[in-house]
Tab-separated table of C-alpha atoms in Angstrom:
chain	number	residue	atom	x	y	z
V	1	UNK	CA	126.923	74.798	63.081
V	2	UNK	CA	126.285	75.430	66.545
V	3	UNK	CA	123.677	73.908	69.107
V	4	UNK	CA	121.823	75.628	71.390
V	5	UNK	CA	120.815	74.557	74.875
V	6	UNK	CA	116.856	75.043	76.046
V	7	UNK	CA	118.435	76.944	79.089
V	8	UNK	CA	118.881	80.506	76.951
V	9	UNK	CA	115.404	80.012	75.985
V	10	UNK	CA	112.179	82.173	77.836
V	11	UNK	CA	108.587	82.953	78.153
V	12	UNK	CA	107.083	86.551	78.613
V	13	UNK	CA	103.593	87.236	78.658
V	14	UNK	CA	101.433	89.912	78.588
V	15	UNK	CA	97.962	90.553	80.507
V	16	UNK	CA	94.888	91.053	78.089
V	17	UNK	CA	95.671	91.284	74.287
V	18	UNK	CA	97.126	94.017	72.070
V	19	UNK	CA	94.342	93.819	69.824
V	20	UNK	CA	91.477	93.580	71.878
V	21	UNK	CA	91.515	94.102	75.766
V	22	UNK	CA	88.796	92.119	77.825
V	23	UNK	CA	86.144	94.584	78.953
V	24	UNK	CA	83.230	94.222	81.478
V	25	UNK	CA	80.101	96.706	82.571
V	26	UNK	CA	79.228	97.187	86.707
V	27	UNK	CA	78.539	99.852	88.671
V	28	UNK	CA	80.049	100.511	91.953
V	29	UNK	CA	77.558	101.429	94.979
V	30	UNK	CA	78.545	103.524	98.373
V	31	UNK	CA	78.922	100.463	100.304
V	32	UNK	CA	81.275	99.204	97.852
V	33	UNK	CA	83.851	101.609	99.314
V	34	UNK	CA	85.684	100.599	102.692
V	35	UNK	CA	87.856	103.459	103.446
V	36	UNK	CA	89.097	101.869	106.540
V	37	UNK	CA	90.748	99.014	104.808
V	38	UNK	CA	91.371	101.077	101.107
V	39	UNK	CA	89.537	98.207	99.347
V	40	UNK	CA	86.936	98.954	96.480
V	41	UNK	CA	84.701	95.933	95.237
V	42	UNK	CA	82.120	95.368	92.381
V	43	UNK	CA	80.081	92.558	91.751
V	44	UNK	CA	82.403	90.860	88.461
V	45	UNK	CA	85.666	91.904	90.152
V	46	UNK	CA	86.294	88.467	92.178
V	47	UNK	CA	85.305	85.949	88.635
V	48	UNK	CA	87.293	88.789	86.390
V	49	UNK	CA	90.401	90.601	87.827
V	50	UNK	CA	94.152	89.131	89.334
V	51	UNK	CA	96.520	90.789	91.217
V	52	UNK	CA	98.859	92.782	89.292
V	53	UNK	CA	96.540	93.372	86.646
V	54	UNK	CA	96.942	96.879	84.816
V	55	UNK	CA	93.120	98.357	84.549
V	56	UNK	CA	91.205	101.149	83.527
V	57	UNK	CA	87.652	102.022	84.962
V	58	UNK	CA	85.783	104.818	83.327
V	59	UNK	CA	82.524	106.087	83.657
V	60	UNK	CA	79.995	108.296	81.986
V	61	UNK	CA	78.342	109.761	85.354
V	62	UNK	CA	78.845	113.295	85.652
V	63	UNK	CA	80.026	113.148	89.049
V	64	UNK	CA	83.394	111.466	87.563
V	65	UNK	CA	85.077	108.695	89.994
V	66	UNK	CA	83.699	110.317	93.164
V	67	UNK	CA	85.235	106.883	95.180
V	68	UNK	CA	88.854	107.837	94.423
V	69	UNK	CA	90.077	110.616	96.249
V	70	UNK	CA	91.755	113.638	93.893
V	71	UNK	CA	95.213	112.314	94.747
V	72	UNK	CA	94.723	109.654	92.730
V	73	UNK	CA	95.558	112.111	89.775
V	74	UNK	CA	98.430	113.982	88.973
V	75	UNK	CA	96.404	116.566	88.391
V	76	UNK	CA	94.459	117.012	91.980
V	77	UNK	CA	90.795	116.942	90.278
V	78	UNK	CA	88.384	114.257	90.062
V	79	UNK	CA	88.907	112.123	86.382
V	80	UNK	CA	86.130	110.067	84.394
V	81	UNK	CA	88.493	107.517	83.866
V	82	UNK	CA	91.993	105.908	85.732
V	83	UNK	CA	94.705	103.931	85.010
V	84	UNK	CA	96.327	101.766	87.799
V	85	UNK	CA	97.620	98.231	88.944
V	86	UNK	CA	95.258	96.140	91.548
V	87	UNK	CA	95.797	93.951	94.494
V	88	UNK	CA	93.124	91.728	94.782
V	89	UNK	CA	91.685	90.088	98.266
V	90	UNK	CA	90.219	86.776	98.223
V	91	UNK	CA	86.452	88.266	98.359
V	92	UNK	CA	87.457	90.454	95.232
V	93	UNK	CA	88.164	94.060	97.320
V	94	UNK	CA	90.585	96.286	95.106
V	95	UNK	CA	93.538	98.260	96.168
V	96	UNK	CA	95.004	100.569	93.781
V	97	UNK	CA	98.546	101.240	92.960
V	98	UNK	CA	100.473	103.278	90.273
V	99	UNK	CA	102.888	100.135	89.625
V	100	UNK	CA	102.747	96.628	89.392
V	101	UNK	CA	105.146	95.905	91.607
V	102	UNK	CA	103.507	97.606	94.721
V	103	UNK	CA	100.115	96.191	93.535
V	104	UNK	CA	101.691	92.180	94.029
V	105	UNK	CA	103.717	93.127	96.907
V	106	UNK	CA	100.336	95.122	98.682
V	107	UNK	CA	102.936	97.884	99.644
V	108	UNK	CA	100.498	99.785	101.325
V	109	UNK	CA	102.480	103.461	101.226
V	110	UNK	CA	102.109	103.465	98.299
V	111	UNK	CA	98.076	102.431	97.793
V	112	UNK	CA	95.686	105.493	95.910
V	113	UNK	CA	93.148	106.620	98.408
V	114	UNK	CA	89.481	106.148	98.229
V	115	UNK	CA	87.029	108.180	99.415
V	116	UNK	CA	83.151	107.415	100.183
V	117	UNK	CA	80.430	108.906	98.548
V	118	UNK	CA	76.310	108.640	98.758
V	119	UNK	CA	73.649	108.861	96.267
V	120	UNK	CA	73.083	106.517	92.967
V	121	UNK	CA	75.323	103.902	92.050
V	122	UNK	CA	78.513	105.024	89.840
V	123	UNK	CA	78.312	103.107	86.471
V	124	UNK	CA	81.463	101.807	84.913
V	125	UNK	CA	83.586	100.271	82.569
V	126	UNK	CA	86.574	97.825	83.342
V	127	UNK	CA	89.110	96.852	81.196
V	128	UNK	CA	92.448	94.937	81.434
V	129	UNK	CA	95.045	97.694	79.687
V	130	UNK	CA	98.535	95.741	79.980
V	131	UNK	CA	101.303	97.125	78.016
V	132	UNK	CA	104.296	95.338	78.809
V	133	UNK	CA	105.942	91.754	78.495
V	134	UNK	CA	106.574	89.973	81.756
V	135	UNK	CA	109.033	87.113	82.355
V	136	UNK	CA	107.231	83.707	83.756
V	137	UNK	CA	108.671	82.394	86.376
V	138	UNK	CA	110.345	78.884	86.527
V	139	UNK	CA	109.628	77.875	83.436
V	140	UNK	CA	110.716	74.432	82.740
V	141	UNK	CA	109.982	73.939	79.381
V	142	UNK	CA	107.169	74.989	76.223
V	143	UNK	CA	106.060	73.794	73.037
V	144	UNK	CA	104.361	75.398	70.023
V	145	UNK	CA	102.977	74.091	67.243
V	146	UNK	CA	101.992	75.562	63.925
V	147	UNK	CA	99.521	74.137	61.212
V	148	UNK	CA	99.050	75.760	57.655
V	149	UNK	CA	95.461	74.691	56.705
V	150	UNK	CA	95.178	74.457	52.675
V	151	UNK	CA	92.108	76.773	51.745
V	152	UNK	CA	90.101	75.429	48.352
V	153	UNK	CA	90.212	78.135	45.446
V	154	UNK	CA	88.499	76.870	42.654
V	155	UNK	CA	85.867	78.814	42.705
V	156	UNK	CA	88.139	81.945	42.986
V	157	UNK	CA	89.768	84.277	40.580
V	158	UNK	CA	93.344	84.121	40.230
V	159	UNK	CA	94.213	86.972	42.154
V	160	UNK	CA	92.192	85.778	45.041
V	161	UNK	CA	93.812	82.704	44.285
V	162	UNK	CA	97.347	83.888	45.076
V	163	UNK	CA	95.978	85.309	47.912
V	164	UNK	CA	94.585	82.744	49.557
V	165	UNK	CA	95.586	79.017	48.376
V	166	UNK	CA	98.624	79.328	51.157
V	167	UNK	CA	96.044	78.713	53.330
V	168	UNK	CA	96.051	80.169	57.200
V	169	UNK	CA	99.316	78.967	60.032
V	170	UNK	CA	97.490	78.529	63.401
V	171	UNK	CA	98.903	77.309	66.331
V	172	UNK	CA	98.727	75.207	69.906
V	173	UNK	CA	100.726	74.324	72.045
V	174	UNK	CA	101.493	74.384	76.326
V	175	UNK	CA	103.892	76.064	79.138
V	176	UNK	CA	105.004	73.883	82.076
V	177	UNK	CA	106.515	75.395	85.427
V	178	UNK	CA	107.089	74.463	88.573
V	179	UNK	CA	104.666	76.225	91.023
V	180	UNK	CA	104.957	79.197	92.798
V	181	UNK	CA	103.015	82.025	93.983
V	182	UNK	CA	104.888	84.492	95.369
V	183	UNK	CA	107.106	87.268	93.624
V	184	UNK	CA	109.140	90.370	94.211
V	185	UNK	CA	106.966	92.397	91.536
V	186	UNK	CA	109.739	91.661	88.907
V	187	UNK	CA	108.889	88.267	87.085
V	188	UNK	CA	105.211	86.817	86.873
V	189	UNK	CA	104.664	83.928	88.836
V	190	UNK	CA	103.229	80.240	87.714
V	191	UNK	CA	100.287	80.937	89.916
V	192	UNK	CA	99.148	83.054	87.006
V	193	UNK	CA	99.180	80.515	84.584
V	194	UNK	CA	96.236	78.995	86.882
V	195	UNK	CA	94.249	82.153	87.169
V	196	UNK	CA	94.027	82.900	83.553
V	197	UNK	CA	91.202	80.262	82.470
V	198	UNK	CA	89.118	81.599	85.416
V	199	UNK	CA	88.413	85.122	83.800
V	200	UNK	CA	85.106	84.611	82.949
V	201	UNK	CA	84.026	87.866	81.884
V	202	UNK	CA	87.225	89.176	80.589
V	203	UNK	CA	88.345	85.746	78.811
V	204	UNK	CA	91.573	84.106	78.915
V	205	UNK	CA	93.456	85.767	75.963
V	206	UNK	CA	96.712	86.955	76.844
V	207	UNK	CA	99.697	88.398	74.565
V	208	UNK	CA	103.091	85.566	74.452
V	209	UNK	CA	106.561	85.871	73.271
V	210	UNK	CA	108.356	82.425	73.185
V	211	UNK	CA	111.828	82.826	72.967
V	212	UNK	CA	113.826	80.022	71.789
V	213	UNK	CA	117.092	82.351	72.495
V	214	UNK	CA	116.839	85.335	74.661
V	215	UNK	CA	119.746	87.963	74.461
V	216	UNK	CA	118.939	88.960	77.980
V	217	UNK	CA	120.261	85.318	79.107
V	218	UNK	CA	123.236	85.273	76.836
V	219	UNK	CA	124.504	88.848	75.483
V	220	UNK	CA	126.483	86.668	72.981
V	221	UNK	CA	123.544	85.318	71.392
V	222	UNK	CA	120.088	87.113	69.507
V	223	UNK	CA	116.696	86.987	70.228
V	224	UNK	CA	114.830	84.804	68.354
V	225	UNK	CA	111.649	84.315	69.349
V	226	UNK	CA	107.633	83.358	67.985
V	227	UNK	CA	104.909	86.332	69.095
V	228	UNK	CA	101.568	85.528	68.985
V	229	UNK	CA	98.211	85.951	70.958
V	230	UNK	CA	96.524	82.794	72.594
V	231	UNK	CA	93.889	82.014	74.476
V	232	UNK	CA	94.333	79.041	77.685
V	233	UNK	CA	92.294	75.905	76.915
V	234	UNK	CA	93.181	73.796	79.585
V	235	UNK	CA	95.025	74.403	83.166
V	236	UNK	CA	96.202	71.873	84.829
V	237	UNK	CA	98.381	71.258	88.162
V	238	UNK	CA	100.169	68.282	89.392
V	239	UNK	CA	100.709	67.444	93.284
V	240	UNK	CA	102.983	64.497	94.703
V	241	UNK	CA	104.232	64.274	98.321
V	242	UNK	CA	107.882	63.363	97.108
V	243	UNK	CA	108.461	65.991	93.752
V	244	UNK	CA	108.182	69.428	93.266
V	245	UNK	CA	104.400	70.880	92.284
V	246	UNK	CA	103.866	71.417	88.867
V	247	UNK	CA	101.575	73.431	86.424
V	248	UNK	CA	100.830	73.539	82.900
V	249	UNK	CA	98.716	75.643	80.222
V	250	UNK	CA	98.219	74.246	77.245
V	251	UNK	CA	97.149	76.970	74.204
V	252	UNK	CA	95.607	78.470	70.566
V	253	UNK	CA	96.930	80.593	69.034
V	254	UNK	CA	94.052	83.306	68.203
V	255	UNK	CA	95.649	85.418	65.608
V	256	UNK	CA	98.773	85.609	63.421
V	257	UNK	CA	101.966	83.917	64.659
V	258	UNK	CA	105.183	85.621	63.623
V	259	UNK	CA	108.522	84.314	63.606
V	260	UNK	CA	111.107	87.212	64.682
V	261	UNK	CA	114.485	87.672	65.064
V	262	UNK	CA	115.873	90.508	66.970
V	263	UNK	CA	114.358	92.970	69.063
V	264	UNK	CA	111.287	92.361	70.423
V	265	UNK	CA	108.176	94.715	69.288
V	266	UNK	CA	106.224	94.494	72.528
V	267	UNK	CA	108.514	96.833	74.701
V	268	UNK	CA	107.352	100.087	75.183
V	269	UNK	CA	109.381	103.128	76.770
V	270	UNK	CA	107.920	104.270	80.538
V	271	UNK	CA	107.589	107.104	82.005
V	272	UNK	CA	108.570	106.810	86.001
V	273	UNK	CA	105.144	106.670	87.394
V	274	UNK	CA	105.387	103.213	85.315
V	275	UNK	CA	102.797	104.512	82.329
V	276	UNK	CA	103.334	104.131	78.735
V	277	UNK	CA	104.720	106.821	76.396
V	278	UNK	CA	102.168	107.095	73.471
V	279	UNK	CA	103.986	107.994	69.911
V	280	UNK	CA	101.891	111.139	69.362
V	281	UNK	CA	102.839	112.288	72.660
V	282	UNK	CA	105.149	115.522	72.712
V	283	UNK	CA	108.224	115.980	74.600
V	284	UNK	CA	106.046	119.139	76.808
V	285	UNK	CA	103.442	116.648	77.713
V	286	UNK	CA	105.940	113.846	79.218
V	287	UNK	CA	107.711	116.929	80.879
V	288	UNK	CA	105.034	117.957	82.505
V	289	UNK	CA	103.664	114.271	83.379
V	290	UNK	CA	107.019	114.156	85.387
V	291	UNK	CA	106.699	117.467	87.346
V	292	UNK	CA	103.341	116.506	88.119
C-alpha cells in the first residue's frame, strides 16, 4: 500500500456560498461618487466587502446604475444590475474591475469608470457572486472533522425510519498558514482567512474543497478531496519576534460534506472577460459576449 505525504495535499476556497450568497440593502448618494479617484462607497461596504470579492449591485430605480459610466457594459447602455471584482480602500471606497486579478493588484488601466450623477439616492442590492475555487496560500496544514449524530425514531414509521435513524454527518475543523498579504491575483492570500469573520452583514460562509491529494501537485496521483460549505468561528493570529507569523480559522461545516474522488465539481468554464458560462447559454450568445 502506498503512503502519502501532506505536501500533495491543498486548500481552495470560494467567496460567498453556492447555495446562498450573502446579500445586503444601501443606497448609494451623489457624493458617494469620486470620479477623480474612481472610488464608489456606501455606508455597509467597509464592515461587508474584501478586495477581490466578485459582486453584483442591482437596483430597481428607473434611472438604472447612473454612477457607472456605459463602458462599464459590453453593451454601451446603462444596466440595472453589474457584475465585477472590487478593490477595496481602507475607508471602504470601491474600484471596479472585470477580473480578480486586476481588482487585488489595483491595476488601474484596467478600472470601470464612474460617472457622477444628482438627484435622489440610487437604491441597491449587493451581493457576493463568487464562482470559482481559489488556492490559499501557504497553507501549512488543516484538519476536518466529521460527527454522525444518531437521530431517535421511535415515534416514526418505518419508512421514515430508514430514512432518518443514520442520523446527520456534520463537521469542524481549522486551516493554519503562515501570513501573508500580498498576491499576484493568482492564489488567495492568508490575509483572507482574517477578513472573513469580519463580514458582518454578509456573514462568514464561504465554499471549501480540502484536498488530501491534489492532481495539480502530482499528475501521477488523483484528486481526492472533502467539499463542503462552512462558516469561520474563530480567527486567530500568532506574532513572535523570532518565528514566522501565523494564522488560523477554525470551522462548521453548514451543510452536507461529501467525500469525492476525482474531478472537482466547483470549476466552471470562463469566458475571457473572466465571467461564467451558464449551461442554458447558447453557443450565439457566448459568440457574441466575445465580439462585444
Amino acid at each position: 500500500m502506498a503512503v502519502f505525504l501532506g505536501n500533495t495535499g491543498n486548500v481552495r476556497l470560494r467567496r460567498g456560498t453556492e447555495a446562498n450568497y450573502g446579500r445586503i440593502a444601501d443606497s448609494i448618494d451623489p457624493n458617494d461618487i469620486n470620479t477623480i479617484l474612481n472610488r464608489l462607497s456606501f455606508d455597509s461596504a467597509l464592515d461587508n466587502l474584501l478586495t477581490g470579492d466578485r459582486v453584483t449591485i442591482k437596483t430597481n430605480d428607473a434611472r438604472k446604475l447612473i454612477c457607472f459610466d456605459t463602458t462599464a457594459w459590453p453593451s454601451g447602455t446603462l444596466q440595472s444590475s453589474i457584475t465585477a471584482y472590487v478593490n477595496v480602500n481602507s475607508a471602504g471606497g470601491l474600484r471596479f474591475f472585470r477580473n480578480f486579478a486586476d481588482a487585488v493588484n489595483n491595476n488601474r488601466a484596467q478600472e470601470l469608470a464612474l460617472d457622477s450623477f444628482a438627484g435622489d439616492p440610487i437604491t441597491i442590492t449587493v451581493s457576493i457572486s463568487d464562482f470559482r475555487f481559489s488556492v490559499l496560500g501557504n497553507v501549512t496544514n488543516f484538519e476536518l472533522n466529521t460527527d454522525r449524530q444518531m437521530i431517535e425514531t421511535t415515534t416514526l414509521n418505518d419508512r421514515f425510519q430508514q430514512q432518518y435513524s443514520a442520523g446527520l454527518i456534520s463537521g469542524n475543523g481549522s486551516i493554519n498558514c503562515l501570513f501573508d498579504y500580498t498576491t499576484s491575483g493568482q492564489i488567495e492570500t492568508p490575509l483572507l482567512m482574517l477578513q472573513l469573520i469580519q463580514r458582518t452583514e454578509i456573514g462568514s460562509e464561504f465554499d471549501c474543497a480540502l484536498y488530501l491529494t491534489d492532481n495539480e501537485l502530482d499528475s501521477g496521483i488523483q484528486n481526492v478531496y472533502y467539499e463542503f460549505t462552512a462558516c469561520v468561528t474563530r480567527a486567530g493570529v500568532q506574532v513572535s519576534a523570532t518565528d514566522a507569523i501565523t494564522c488560523s480559522i477554525d470551522f462548521v461545516t453548514t451543510g452536507e460534506i461529501r467525500l469525492l474522488v476525482g474531478e472537482p465539481t466547483g470549476y466552471t468554464l470562463v469566458t475571457q472577460a473572466d465571467e461564467p458560462i451558464e449551461l442554458e447559454q447558447s453557443l450565439d450568445e457566448l459568440i457574441t459576449q466575445e465580439l462585444d
